[in-house]
Every structure is written in structure tokens, then in C-alpha cells.
Amino acid sequence: MATAVRAMRGGLPSQNQWSSVMPLSDIPYWYTRAVQTVMRLADQAENWDGYGSLNIQIPARTRANELLAILSINGASAPHIAPLSGGGLQFEWEFAGRELELEILPTGDIDFLTTSPNGEMLQGEVPDPKKQIPLLFGWLITGEFTTAASYLENRYATSP
Amino acid sequence: MRDVSPLEQMRSQSLALPDFDEPPVVETLLDVAFTPLAAWRIPHFGLFWQLIKSDYPQVEDQPPILLQRERFGEAADKPTTFEFQFLQQPEARCWFISNSQSQLIQLQNDRFILNWRKIPAEERYPHYDSIRPNFEFEWSRFFDFLTRESLGIPEVQQCEIQYINHIELSGWQSFTDLFDPLTGWPGGRGASALPKPHDMAMTTTYVLPDNRGKMRVSLQPAIRNVDGKPVIQLSLLVRGKPELSSTASILEWFDGAREWLLKAFAEFTTEKMHITWKRRD
């Protein structure tokens, strides 16, 4: 049986809490505005685009708020937030010619799409945002997936 | 005249404690940390889940949490230092979530935690009178499982009870409307040269009599992740060690610790808010 060593220190915040909050002192400048944008979009009535679109579904709204918290913790920059016709939301970033889109489906599931400067695209699901968001953001900033590469290659299809 | 049983005595004491019909509590947790079970392996998570799956059908993997051991007496006065803890595998924690999404069992090879959280469809806080027997039932199921699988008997290291309250930004104008101690804070009174505090975060620690535990009362402005609402999170927790590792001793410790939490909540918050939360004692 292997043995692991972990550092431990007194005074760490309680980790057994289930309901999660973001302390105001840890919130980046864009967070409150982003939360308000999600709330505003979620409050739109059906047919908000004049083409019969659904309003933002509750699971999508809840997941969007969770995602904003994860993004904040990971030092992400402000996303561009847009509603989707089926009742979901989309978060978008662009950096150094690279684009990252996170599509929050009406069910609350998340899909991602990355587009490299040469047009290469990679898409797939984000089943565990806490694990995969840092990797996707790492790619946006550096252009490399580092430890994410093998995971993504095994799990997702690529298209030229 | 018949004798009053210990349970009835406990209930009568409980009735004398501060009580609210609509407290702002959003989560409670009862946490038992014990010496790591040497024979525990990953498959045991699955075996235990089979036992509780009909009540807790959803499962999630989580990284394990470390024990934040409270120190008392001289040990508590020493400066905080880094410690290294050697952990035997499996380094895993499992979440078992109930059908209603309001109850959670967190399990790892040295920890058993029962959380209750408020969900929108479930308006009323179930109160300790319901949470306590729930804990007793689930802990007994776990205890029986360990016995049946010859995994040993948990040797309790520390227990924790925590109440987490979310006070939304309505029905009050400033922190002094919410929290009694802040009326004496700079800016809390009319005579102060300072304006009313806009934001505030604080933690106060109390050592309970006979070193039965340490209580922490924390105040933290925050954004609630699930709905993005700004709230004041007021969390009250007590950590300590029961006299024995028996279920009765654990429950007795929780009962005593919970009394301190209720008293602290009532003393920290204002009468104005007690009316909002429908105090009934």
C-alpha cells in the first residue's frame, strides 16, 4: 500500500461545508457584474429574441453561477456572456488569437469548444468543471493543454 | 410521580434554549473524525453505498479532507506550525447524496459527516430534533457495516457540529441591525466619528468549560454560488472530543455543543432580527 504525504496547517477554512460561497474579499472585479448579467438574462421571458426561444432554464442558471465561482477561484478573466436560443448560456473568451467557448446547456451540462489561431478546433464535454476549467484556461493563456492533453485526446474528437 | 428519563431531561433542557421558527440556517453538519481504519479499501465505499443506495442514490468523488485538530491548554498557546501527516491509501472521500438533494453523507477512511442543506423546494429547517435521530440512524448503519465487514470500531478523535446561516440583504440596513456585538463597534453608534461599517469579516473563538470544545463564530460577506445572491454568512461551529467513542457519548457531545451554538447565535444577533426569524422561546 502506497503512502502519501500532505502538508497540514492549523487554521485552514472548513472543508466539510456543502453549500458553497465566494467570500467578497476573494472576488475579482468582474464577478459581481457577471453574476448580475446571468441574473438579468435568466429573468428574460420566453421568446426573448422574437424567434420563440426558451428562457434560460434553472439548471443552466445554477450551473452558470457555479461556473463563475470556479472561474473566479482560478483567476480567469471576465467572460463574455450570451444567451442561447434553447434555454442555455454561453461564456466566451479570446486571447492571443485563441478562442474558448463554454456552452451551458439547458440541462446544466457544459460543452467546450477551443479554436486555435490556425483554425484547429477541439470540442467536448466538461463533466467536472472544477478539474477541467483550469486546464481549458491554461490552454487559452499558453496555447498548451499540458496535463490536459492526454485526457482530452483520449476523451474527445478533434476536427481540423 | 414517575421518574424523568435522561431523554426527557434533555428535551426539557432543549425547550429552554433559544429557538426560531424561521432561522436563516442553510446548512448543518455533524462530523465525526476517527483513527484511520487500517483495513479500509476503495471497494468498501461501493459496499457501503449498496447498503444506503436507495436513500442516497447519487455519488460523487471528492478529495479527502484533513483533520483540523483543536488544541487545548498549553498546546494551544504554541505557535501554529506545519505538520506532516502520513496518510495510508485510499486517499478518497465519497459523497452520497439523498433523493431530496438535501442530505449528504461524506465518508473517508477516517471521517463520517452528515450534512443537511436547505433547498428551495424544502422551505422549513427540520431542526435538531429531526437531524439528531437521522445522524444516529446513519452512524449506526455505518457502525454496523464496519462490524460486519470486520473493519474495526472507530476510535473517535474529534467531533464537530456546525450551523451555517445565510442572511440575505433584506430586512436590515447595516451590520448593527444584524449583530449585537457590532453596536459597540466604531461606527456602530451614533456618537462615533466613523460612518457605519460597510463590510465586515470576523472570527471569534471561545474555549468551552472543561475543554469540552472550541467554538468559532465567523462572519463573512459572500456571494452564494448557487444563485449568485450576496449574503452574510454567519457560521458557528464547535469542535471537541467526546469522552468515549460510543454512539451515546458522541450524541451527548453533540447535544452539549449544539446548546452553545444556539446560545451564541442568540447573543450575537439582534432582537430585531429575532423577530424576523420568529423566535419562539
Short mmCIF file of C-alpha atoms in Angstrom, two decimals:
data_model
loop_
_atom_site.label_atom_id
_atom_site.label_comp_id
_atom_site.label_asym_id
_atom_site.label_seq_id
_atom_site.Cartn_x
_atom_site.Cartn_y
_atom_site.Cartn_z
CA MET A 1 0.00 0.00 0.00
CA ALA A 2 1.42 3.37 -1.01
CA THR A 3 1.88 6.15 1.48
CA ALA A 4 1.19 9.77 0.66
CA VAL A 5 2.43 12.85 2.47
CA ARG A 6 0.43 16.04 2.67
CA ALA A 7 1.18 19.32 4.35
CA MET A 8 -1.24 20.32 7.05
CA ARG A 9 -1.59 23.55 8.96
CA GLY A 10 -3.95 24.82 11.62
CA GLY A 11 -6.48 27.49 10.78
CA LEU A 12 -7.44 26.30 7.32
CA PRO A 13 -11.03 27.03 6.29
CA SER A 14 -13.59 24.35 6.97
CA GLN A 15 -13.76 21.90 4.09
CA ASN A 16 -16.71 19.85 5.22
CA GLN A 17 -19.26 22.52 4.28
CA TRP A 18 -21.58 21.53 1.43
CA SER A 19 -23.20 24.84 0.43
CA SER A 20 -20.52 26.93 -1.19
CA VAL A 21 -19.99 30.68 -1.13
CA MET A 22 -17.39 33.04 -2.52
CA PRO A 23 -16.05 35.42 0.14
CA LEU A 24 -16.33 39.01 -1.05
CA SER A 25 -12.63 39.54 -0.33
CA ASP A 26 -11.73 36.88 -2.92
CA ILE A 27 -13.96 38.13 -5.68
CA PRO A 28 -12.34 39.54 -8.83
CA TYR A 29 -13.54 42.90 -10.14
CA TRP A 30 -15.72 41.38 -12.89
CA TYR A 31 -17.50 38.75 -10.77
CA THR A 32 -20.44 40.76 -9.43
CA ARG A 33 -21.21 42.22 -12.84
CA ALA A 34 -21.07 38.75 -14.41
CA VAL A 35 -23.47 37.35 -11.79
CA GLN A 36 -25.83 40.26 -12.47
CA THR A 37 -25.62 39.56 -16.21
CA VAL A 38 -26.58 35.93 -15.64
CA MET A 39 -29.48 37.01 -13.42
CA ARG A 40 -30.65 39.58 -15.98
CA LEU A 41 -30.52 37.08 -18.84
CA ALA A 42 -32.21 34.42 -16.72
CA ASP A 43 -35.05 36.81 -15.93
CA GLN A 44 -35.89 37.32 -19.60
CA ALA A 45 -39.25 35.96 -20.63
CA GLU A 46 -39.74 33.31 -23.26
CA ASN A 47 -39.42 34.49 -26.84
CA TRP A 48 -36.78 37.00 -25.74
CA ASP A 49 -35.27 37.03 -29.24
CA GLY A 50 -38.57 37.21 -31.10
CA TYR A 51 -38.00 33.71 -32.53
CA GLY A 52 -39.75 31.70 -29.84
CA SER A 53 -36.64 30.92 -27.82
CA LEU A 54 -36.96 29.41 -24.37
CA ASN A 55 -35.98 31.45 -21.35
CA ILE A 56 -32.82 30.43 -19.51
CA GLN A 57 -33.58 27.19 -17.70
CA ILE A 58 -32.97 26.91 -13.95
CA PRO A 59 -30.27 24.18 -14.22
CA ALA A 60 -28.37 26.35 -16.72
CA ARG A 61 -28.61 29.38 -14.46
CA THR A 62 -27.46 27.42 -11.42
CA ARG A 63 -24.56 25.90 -13.33
CA ALA A 64 -23.61 29.33 -14.71
CA ASN A 65 -23.29 30.70 -11.19
CA GLU A 66 -21.21 27.71 -10.11
CA LEU A 67 -19.03 28.19 -13.16
CA LEU A 68 -18.47 31.86 -12.37
CA ALA A 69 -17.28 30.88 -8.90
CA ILE A 70 -14.89 28.28 -10.33
CA LEU A 71 -13.59 30.78 -12.87
CA SER A 72 -13.02 33.35 -10.12
CA ILE A 73 -11.09 30.92 -7.97
CA ASN A 74 -8.89 30.03 -10.92
CA GLY A 75 -8.01 33.62 -11.76
CA ALA A 76 -9.92 33.66 -15.04
CA SER A 77 -10.65 36.90 -16.85
CA ALA A 78 -14.16 38.23 -17.41
CA PRO A 79 -16.21 36.12 -19.80
CA HIS A 80 -18.48 37.48 -22.49
CA ILE A 81 -21.89 36.02 -21.58
CA ALA A 82 -24.66 35.45 -24.09
CA PRO A 83 -27.99 33.61 -24.02
CA LEU A 84 -28.62 30.62 -26.26
CA SER A 85 -31.86 30.01 -28.07
CA GLY A 86 -32.56 26.61 -26.47
CA GLY A 87 -32.54 27.96 -22.91
CA GLY A 88 -28.81 27.82 -22.18
CA LEU A 89 -25.94 30.27 -21.83
CA GLN A 90 -22.59 30.72 -23.47
CA PHE A 91 -19.35 32.03 -21.95
CA GLU A 92 -16.65 33.17 -24.37
CA TRP A 93 -13.03 34.35 -24.16
CA GLU A 94 -10.45 35.33 -26.75
CA PHE A 95 -6.73 35.65 -26.09
CA ALA A 96 -3.76 35.78 -28.49
CA GLY A 97 -5.87 34.51 -31.36
CA ARG A 98 -7.20 31.58 -29.34
CA GLU A 99 -10.90 31.28 -28.55
CA LEU A 100 -12.60 29.33 -25.80
CA GLU A 101 -16.36 28.82 -25.62
CA LEU A 102 -18.25 27.13 -22.84
CA GLU A 103 -21.82 26.27 -23.70
CA ILE A 104 -24.07 25.68 -20.73
CA LEU A 105 -26.93 23.53 -21.93
CA PRO A 106 -30.49 23.88 -20.56
CA THR A 107 -29.84 20.71 -18.55
CA GLY A 108 -26.85 22.31 -16.83
CA ASP A 109 -24.32 20.17 -18.71
CA ILE A 110 -21.35 22.02 -20.17
CA ASP A 111 -19.68 21.63 -23.57
CA PHE A 112 -16.47 23.34 -24.63
CA LEU A 113 -15.05 24.44 -27.96
CA THR A 114 -11.50 25.69 -28.45
CA THR A 115 -10.33 27.33 -31.67
CA SER A 116 -6.61 27.78 -32.30
CA PRO A 117 -5.16 30.61 -34.40
CA ASN A 118 -4.67 28.11 -37.27
CA GLY A 119 -8.36 27.20 -37.17
CA GLU A 120 -7.91 23.87 -35.44
CA MET A 121 -10.88 23.13 -33.24
CA LEU A 122 -11.34 20.85 -30.29
CA GLN A 123 -14.68 20.18 -28.71
CA GLY A 124 -16.15 18.01 -26.00
CA GLU A 125 -17.90 17.87 -22.69
CA VAL A 126 -16.88 19.36 -19.35
CA PRO A 127 -18.12 16.72 -16.93
CA ASP A 128 -16.22 18.07 -13.91
CA PRO A 129 -15.66 21.83 -14.25
CA LYS A 130 -13.51 22.06 -11.12
CA LYS A 131 -10.96 19.81 -12.79
CA GLN A 132 -11.26 20.83 -16.43
CA ILE A 133 -11.75 24.59 -16.28
CA PRO A 134 -8.18 25.25 -15.09
CA LEU A 135 -6.91 23.11 -17.96
CA LEU A 136 -9.02 24.87 -20.58
CA PHE A 137 -7.98 28.24 -19.22
CA GLY A 138 -4.38 27.15 -19.21
CA TRP A 139 -4.75 26.42 -22.91
CA LEU A 140 -6.32 29.83 -23.55
CA ILE A 141 -3.39 31.61 -21.91
CA THR A 142 -0.49 29.42 -23.06
CA GLY A 143 -1.79 27.53 -26.09
CA GLU A 144 -0.90 24.23 -24.45
CA PHE A 145 -3.01 21.76 -22.56
CA THR A 146 -0.04 20.42 -20.58
CA THR A 147 -1.51 17.77 -18.33
CA ALA A 148 -4.87 18.12 -20.03
CA ALA A 149 -3.56 16.87 -23.37
CA SER A 150 -3.71 13.15 -22.75
CA TYR A 151 -7.08 13.44 -21.04
CA LEU A 152 -8.56 15.40 -23.90
CA GLU A 153 -7.01 13.21 -26.62
CA ASN A 154 -8.46 10.13 -25.05
CA ARG A 155 -11.87 11.56 -24.46
CA TYR A 156 -12.66 13.95 -27.26
CA ALA A 157 -12.66 14.02 -31.01
CA THR A 158 -10.69 16.71 -32.83
CA SER A 159 -11.52 18.36 -36.12
CA PRO A 160 -9.12 20.19 -38.43
CA MET B 1 -44.74 10.66 40.32
CA ARG B 2 -42.76 8.84 37.66
CA ASP B 3 -39.04 9.27 37.09
CA VAL B 4 -37.91 11.59 34.33
CA SER B 5 -35.76 9.75 31.82
CA PRO B 6 -32.46 11.22 30.60
CA LEU B 7 -34.05 11.72 27.18
CA GLU B 8 -36.91 13.72 28.66
CA GLN B 9 -34.46 15.73 30.74
CA MET B 10 -32.54 16.52 27.59
CA ARG B 11 -35.74 17.58 25.84
CA SER B 12 -36.81 19.82 28.68
CA GLN B 13 -33.39 21.48 28.63
CA SER B 14 -33.71 21.81 24.89
CA LEU B 15 -37.02 23.63 25.28
CA ALA B 16 -35.34 26.29 27.39
CA LEU B 17 -32.85 27.10 24.63
CA PRO B 18 -33.31 29.88 22.09
CA ASP B 19 -35.45 28.57 19.26
CA PHE B 20 -36.64 30.06 15.98
CA ASP B 21 -39.41 29.10 13.58
CA GLU B 22 -37.65 30.55 10.54
CA PRO B 23 -33.93 30.75 11.28
CA PRO B 24 -31.60 31.71 8.43
CA VAL B 25 -29.77 28.39 8.68
CA VAL B 26 -28.96 26.88 5.29
CA GLU B 27 -26.75 24.02 6.38
CA THR B 28 -25.93 21.91 9.41
CA LEU B 29 -23.28 19.29 9.71
CA LEU B 30 -22.37 16.65 12.26
CA ASP B 31 -18.83 15.41 11.76
CA VAL B 32 -17.02 12.51 13.42
CA ALA B 33 -13.27 12.11 12.85
CA PHE B 34 -11.69 8.86 13.94
CA THR B 35 -8.40 6.98 13.75
CA PRO B 36 -7.94 5.76 10.14
CA LEU B 37 -9.44 2.34 9.54
CA ALA B 38 -6.39 0.31 8.56
CA ALA B 39 -8.32 -2.30 6.60
CA TRP B 40 -10.47 0.19 4.63
CA ARG B 41 -10.05 -0.11 0.84
CA ILE B 42 -11.68 1.53 -2.16
CA PRO B 43 -14.20 -1.34 -2.67
CA HIS B 44 -15.61 -0.64 0.79
CA PHE B 45 -17.04 2.65 -0.48
CA GLY B 46 -19.04 0.64 -3.00
CA LEU B 47 -20.10 -1.97 -0.47
CA PHE B 48 -21.33 0.73 1.89
CA TRP B 49 -23.10 2.53 -0.95
CA GLN B 50 -25.03 -0.67 -1.75
CA LEU B 51 -26.34 -0.51 1.78
CA ILE B 52 -27.62 3.06 1.55
CA LYS B 53 -28.17 3.44 -2.19
CA SER B 54 -31.96 3.50 -2.03
CA ASP B 55 -31.77 6.56 0.25
CA TYR B 56 -28.62 8.11 -1.26
CA PRO B 57 -28.68 7.29 -4.98
CA GLN B 58 -26.19 9.93 -6.14
CA VAL B 59 -22.47 9.56 -5.56
CA GLU B 60 -19.55 11.93 -6.15
CA ASP B 61 -15.80 11.58 -5.69
CA GLN B 62 -14.06 14.26 -3.66
CA PRO B 63 -10.53 14.78 -2.41
CA PRO B 64 -10.15 13.79 1.24
CA ILE B 65 -10.22 16.40 3.96
CA LEU B 66 -7.70 16.71 6.72
CA LEU B 67 -8.46 16.79 10.39
CA GLN B 68 -8.11 20.25 11.89
CA ARG B 69 -7.37 19.09 15.37
CA GLU B 70 -8.18 21.54 18.13
CA ARG B 71 -5.54 22.07 20.78
CA PHE B 72 -6.26 23.00 24.36
CA GLY B 73 -4.24 24.21 27.32
CA GLU B 74 -0.52 24.79 26.82
CA ALA B 75 -0.54 23.16 23.40
CA ALA B 76 -2.95 25.81 22.15
CA ASP B 77 -0.54 28.61 23.11
CA LYS B 78 2.29 27.30 20.97
CA PRO B 79 2.64 28.99 17.59
CA THR B 80 0.99 27.27 14.66
CA THR B 81 3.43 25.08 12.81
CA PHE B 82 3.33 22.98 9.71
CA GLU B 83 2.70 19.35 10.43
CA PHE B 84 3.15 16.46 8.09
CA GLN B 85 0.59 13.73 8.18
CA PHE B 86 1.36 10.34 6.67
CA LEU B 87 -1.75 9.05 5.02
CA GLN B 88 -2.44 5.49 4.06
CA GLN B 89 -4.35 4.97 0.87
CA PRO B 90 -7.12 5.13 -0.19
CA GLU B 91 -6.90 8.89 -0.37
CA ALA B 92 -10.52 9.34 -1.30
CA ARG B 93 -13.72 10.76 0.03
CA CYS B 94 -17.15 9.80 -1.26
CA TRP B 95 -20.26 11.93 -1.23
CA PHE B 96 -23.57 10.09 -1.01
CA ILE B 97 -26.43 12.46 -1.81
CA SER B 98 -30.05 11.79 -0.86
CA ASN B 99 -33.05 11.64 -3.18
CA SER B 100 -34.23 15.01 -1.91
CA GLN B 101 -30.79 16.58 -2.54
CA SER B 102 -30.95 17.95 0.99
CA GLN B 103 -28.90 15.33 2.85
CA LEU B 104 -25.33 14.25 2.29
CA ILE B 105 -23.10 11.61 3.83
CA GLN B 106 -19.39 12.29 3.43
CA LEU B 107 -17.22 9.27 4.01
CA GLN B 108 -13.49 8.62 4.04
CA ASN B 109 -11.37 6.13 5.93
CA ASP B 110 -11.15 8.41 8.97
CA ARG B 111 -14.26 10.55 8.70
CA PHE B 112 -18.06 10.33 8.73
CA ILE B 113 -20.02 13.52 8.14
CA LEU B 114 -23.75 14.07 7.82
CA ASN B 115 -24.77 17.35 6.17
CA TRP B 116 -28.22 18.81 5.79
CA ARG B 117 -28.74 21.76 3.48
CA LYS B 118 -31.72 23.87 2.64
CA ILE B 119 -33.05 23.52 -0.86
CA PRO B 120 -35.64 25.88 -2.36
CA ALA B 121 -38.40 23.27 -2.51
CA GLU B 122 -37.94 22.45 1.16
CA GLU B 123 -38.75 25.66 2.96
CA ARG B 124 -38.58 24.65 6.59
CA TYR B 125 -35.47 23.92 8.59
CA PRO B 126 -36.01 20.46 10.11
CA HIS B 127 -34.44 21.45 13.47
CA TYR B 128 -32.05 19.41 15.56
CA ASP B 129 -34.87 17.21 16.84
CA SER B 130 -35.01 15.64 13.36
CA ILE B 131 -31.35 15.93 12.45
CA ARG B 132 -30.12 14.16 15.59
CA PRO B 133 -32.05 10.89 15.08
CA ASN B 134 -31.08 11.00 11.42
CA PHE B 135 -27.44 11.13 12.41
CA GLU B 136 -27.91 8.35 14.95
CA PHE B 137 -29.54 6.16 12.30
CA GLU B 138 -26.88 6.75 9.65
CA TRP B 139 -23.96 6.46 12.07
CA SER B 140 -25.40 3.18 13.38
CA ARG B 141 -25.71 1.89 9.81
CA PHE B 142 -22.05 2.77 9.23
CA PHE B 143 -21.01 1.27 12.55
CA ASP B 144 -22.88 -1.98 11.79
CA PHE B 145 -21.28 -2.10 8.35
CA LEU B 146 -17.80 -1.79 9.85
CA THR B 147 -18.55 -4.54 12.32
CA ARG B 148 -19.98 -6.84 9.67
CA GLU B 149 -17.00 -6.32 7.35
CA SER B 150 -14.51 -6.72 10.24
CA LEU B 151 -13.10 -3.25 9.57
CA GLY B 152 -12.73 -2.31 13.21
CA ILE B 153 -14.50 0.05 15.55
CA PRO B 154 -13.97 3.80 15.03
CA GLU B 155 -11.84 5.36 17.73
CA VAL B 156 -13.13 8.90 17.82
CA GLN B 157 -10.52 11.68 17.64
CA GLN B 158 -12.75 14.70 17.35
CA CYS B 159 -16.33 15.72 16.65
CA GLU B 160 -17.65 18.87 15.04
CA ILE B 161 -21.07 20.42 14.82
CA GLN B 162 -21.60 23.38 12.55
CA TYR B 163 -24.55 25.65 11.70
CA ILE B 164 -24.20 27.83 8.62
CA ASN B 165 -26.57 30.76 8.24
CA HIS B 166 -27.07 32.88 5.15
CA ILE B 167 -28.54 36.27 5.88
CA GLU B 168 -29.80 37.81 2.70
CA LEU B 169 -29.70 41.55 2.11
CA SER B 170 -33.25 42.32 3.10
CA GLY B 171 -34.93 43.46 6.31
CA TRP B 172 -31.83 45.26 7.58
CA GLN B 173 -29.87 48.38 6.74
CA SER B 174 -26.48 47.93 8.39
CA PHE B 175 -24.41 45.36 10.24
CA THR B 176 -25.51 46.83 13.54
CA ASP B 177 -29.09 45.81 12.68
CA LEU B 178 -27.89 42.22 12.49
CA PHE B 179 -25.24 41.66 15.08
CA ASP B 180 -25.42 42.77 18.67
CA PRO B 181 -21.65 42.99 19.36
CA LEU B 182 -21.29 45.44 16.49
CA THR B 183 -23.42 48.10 18.16
CA GLY B 184 -20.30 48.95 20.22
CA TRP B 185 -18.01 48.78 17.19
CA PRO B 186 -16.52 52.02 15.81
CA GLY B 187 -19.22 53.43 13.58
CA GLY B 188 -21.85 51.25 15.18
CA ARG B 189 -23.21 54.03 17.42
CA GLY B 190 -24.46 57.46 16.58
CA ALA B 191 -21.73 59.19 18.62
CA SER B 192 -18.90 57.61 16.62
CA ALA B 193 -16.78 59.78 14.34
CA LEU B 194 -16.85 56.96 11.79
CA PRO B 195 -19.68 56.07 9.45
CA LYS B 196 -21.46 52.75 9.81
CA PRO B 197 -19.30 49.78 8.77
CA HIS B 198 -19.96 48.88 5.14
CA ASP B 199 -18.45 45.39 5.14
CA MET B 200 -17.01 43.26 7.88
CA ALA B 201 -15.44 39.84 8.34
CA MET B 202 -14.51 38.41 11.72
CA THR B 203 -13.94 35.21 13.64
CA THR B 204 -14.24 34.85 17.40
CA THR B 205 -13.08 31.76 19.26
CA TYR B 206 -14.28 30.55 22.64
CA VAL B 207 -12.90 27.67 24.70
CA LEU B 208 -15.79 25.82 26.32
CA PRO B 209 -15.69 24.90 30.03
CA ASP B 210 -13.54 21.88 30.95
CA ASN B 211 -12.02 22.00 27.46
CA ARG B 212 -15.12 20.29 26.10
CA GLY B 213 -14.52 22.03 22.81
CA LYS B 214 -13.70 25.21 20.95
CA MET B 215 -16.43 27.31 19.44
CA ARG B 216 -15.84 29.59 16.49
CA VAL B 217 -18.27 32.24 15.35
CA SER B 218 -17.44 33.61 11.91
CA LEU B 219 -18.97 36.42 9.95
CA GLN B 220 -18.21 36.69 6.25
CA PRO B 221 -19.82 38.73 3.48
CA ALA B 222 -20.00 36.50 0.43
CA ILE B 223 -21.72 35.64 -2.81
CA ARG B 224 -23.73 32.41 -2.70
CA ASN B 225 -22.60 30.29 -5.63
CA VAL B 226 -25.85 28.50 -6.32
CA ASP B 227 -27.84 31.64 -7.13
CA GLY B 228 -25.27 34.44 -7.12
CA LYS B 229 -27.01 36.29 -4.28
CA PRO B 230 -24.97 38.42 -1.89
CA VAL B 231 -25.30 37.12 1.68
CA ILE B 232 -23.71 37.46 5.07
CA GLN B 233 -22.52 34.00 6.06
CA LEU B 234 -22.67 33.53 9.80
CA SER B 235 -21.18 30.18 10.70
CA LEU B 236 -20.99 28.75 14.18
CA LEU B 237 -19.03 25.60 14.90
CA VAL B 238 -17.81 23.62 17.88
CA ARG B 239 -15.01 21.07 17.70
CA GLY B 240 -14.01 18.81 20.54
CA LYS B 241 -13.59 15.24 21.69
CA PRO B 242 -16.32 13.18 23.35
CA GLU B 243 -15.36 11.31 26.47
CA LEU B 244 -15.79 7.94 24.77
CA SER B 245 -16.12 6.61 21.24
CA SER B 246 -19.58 5.16 21.85
CA THR B 247 -22.59 6.42 19.94
CA ALA B 248 -24.17 7.62 23.19
CA SER B 249 -21.07 9.63 24.07
CA ILE B 250 -20.89 11.16 20.58
CA LEU B 251 -24.56 12.18 20.75
CA GLU B 252 -24.12 13.59 24.23
CA TRP B 253 -21.21 15.71 22.98
CA PHE B 254 -23.27 16.95 20.01
CA ASP B 255 -26.16 17.86 22.33
CA GLY B 256 -23.91 19.91 24.58
CA ALA B 257 -22.09 21.60 21.71
CA ARG B 258 -25.34 22.45 19.98
CA GLU B 259 -26.57 24.24 23.12
CA TRP B 260 -23.54 26.52 22.92
CA LEU B 261 -24.21 27.22 19.26
CA LEU B 262 -27.80 28.22 19.96
CA LYS B 263 -26.79 30.50 22.82
CA ALA B 264 -24.09 32.08 20.69
CA PHE B 265 -26.47 32.63 17.78
CA ALA B 266 -29.00 34.32 20.06
CA GLU B 267 -26.35 36.51 21.73
CA PHE B 268 -24.64 37.52 18.51
CA THR B 269 -27.78 38.52 16.64
CA THR B 270 -30.14 41.37 17.46
CA GLU B 271 -33.66 41.22 18.85
CA LYS B 272 -34.85 42.96 15.72
CA MET B 273 -33.65 40.01 13.64
CA HIS B 274 -35.04 37.54 16.17
CA ILE B 275 -38.47 38.92 15.36
CA THR B 276 -37.80 38.43 11.63
CA TRP B 277 -36.69 34.86 12.31
CA LYS B 278 -39.68 34.25 14.58
CA ARG B 279 -38.04 33.48 17.91
CA ARG B 280 -40.46 31.43 19.96
CA ASP B 281 -38.86 30.71 23.35
#
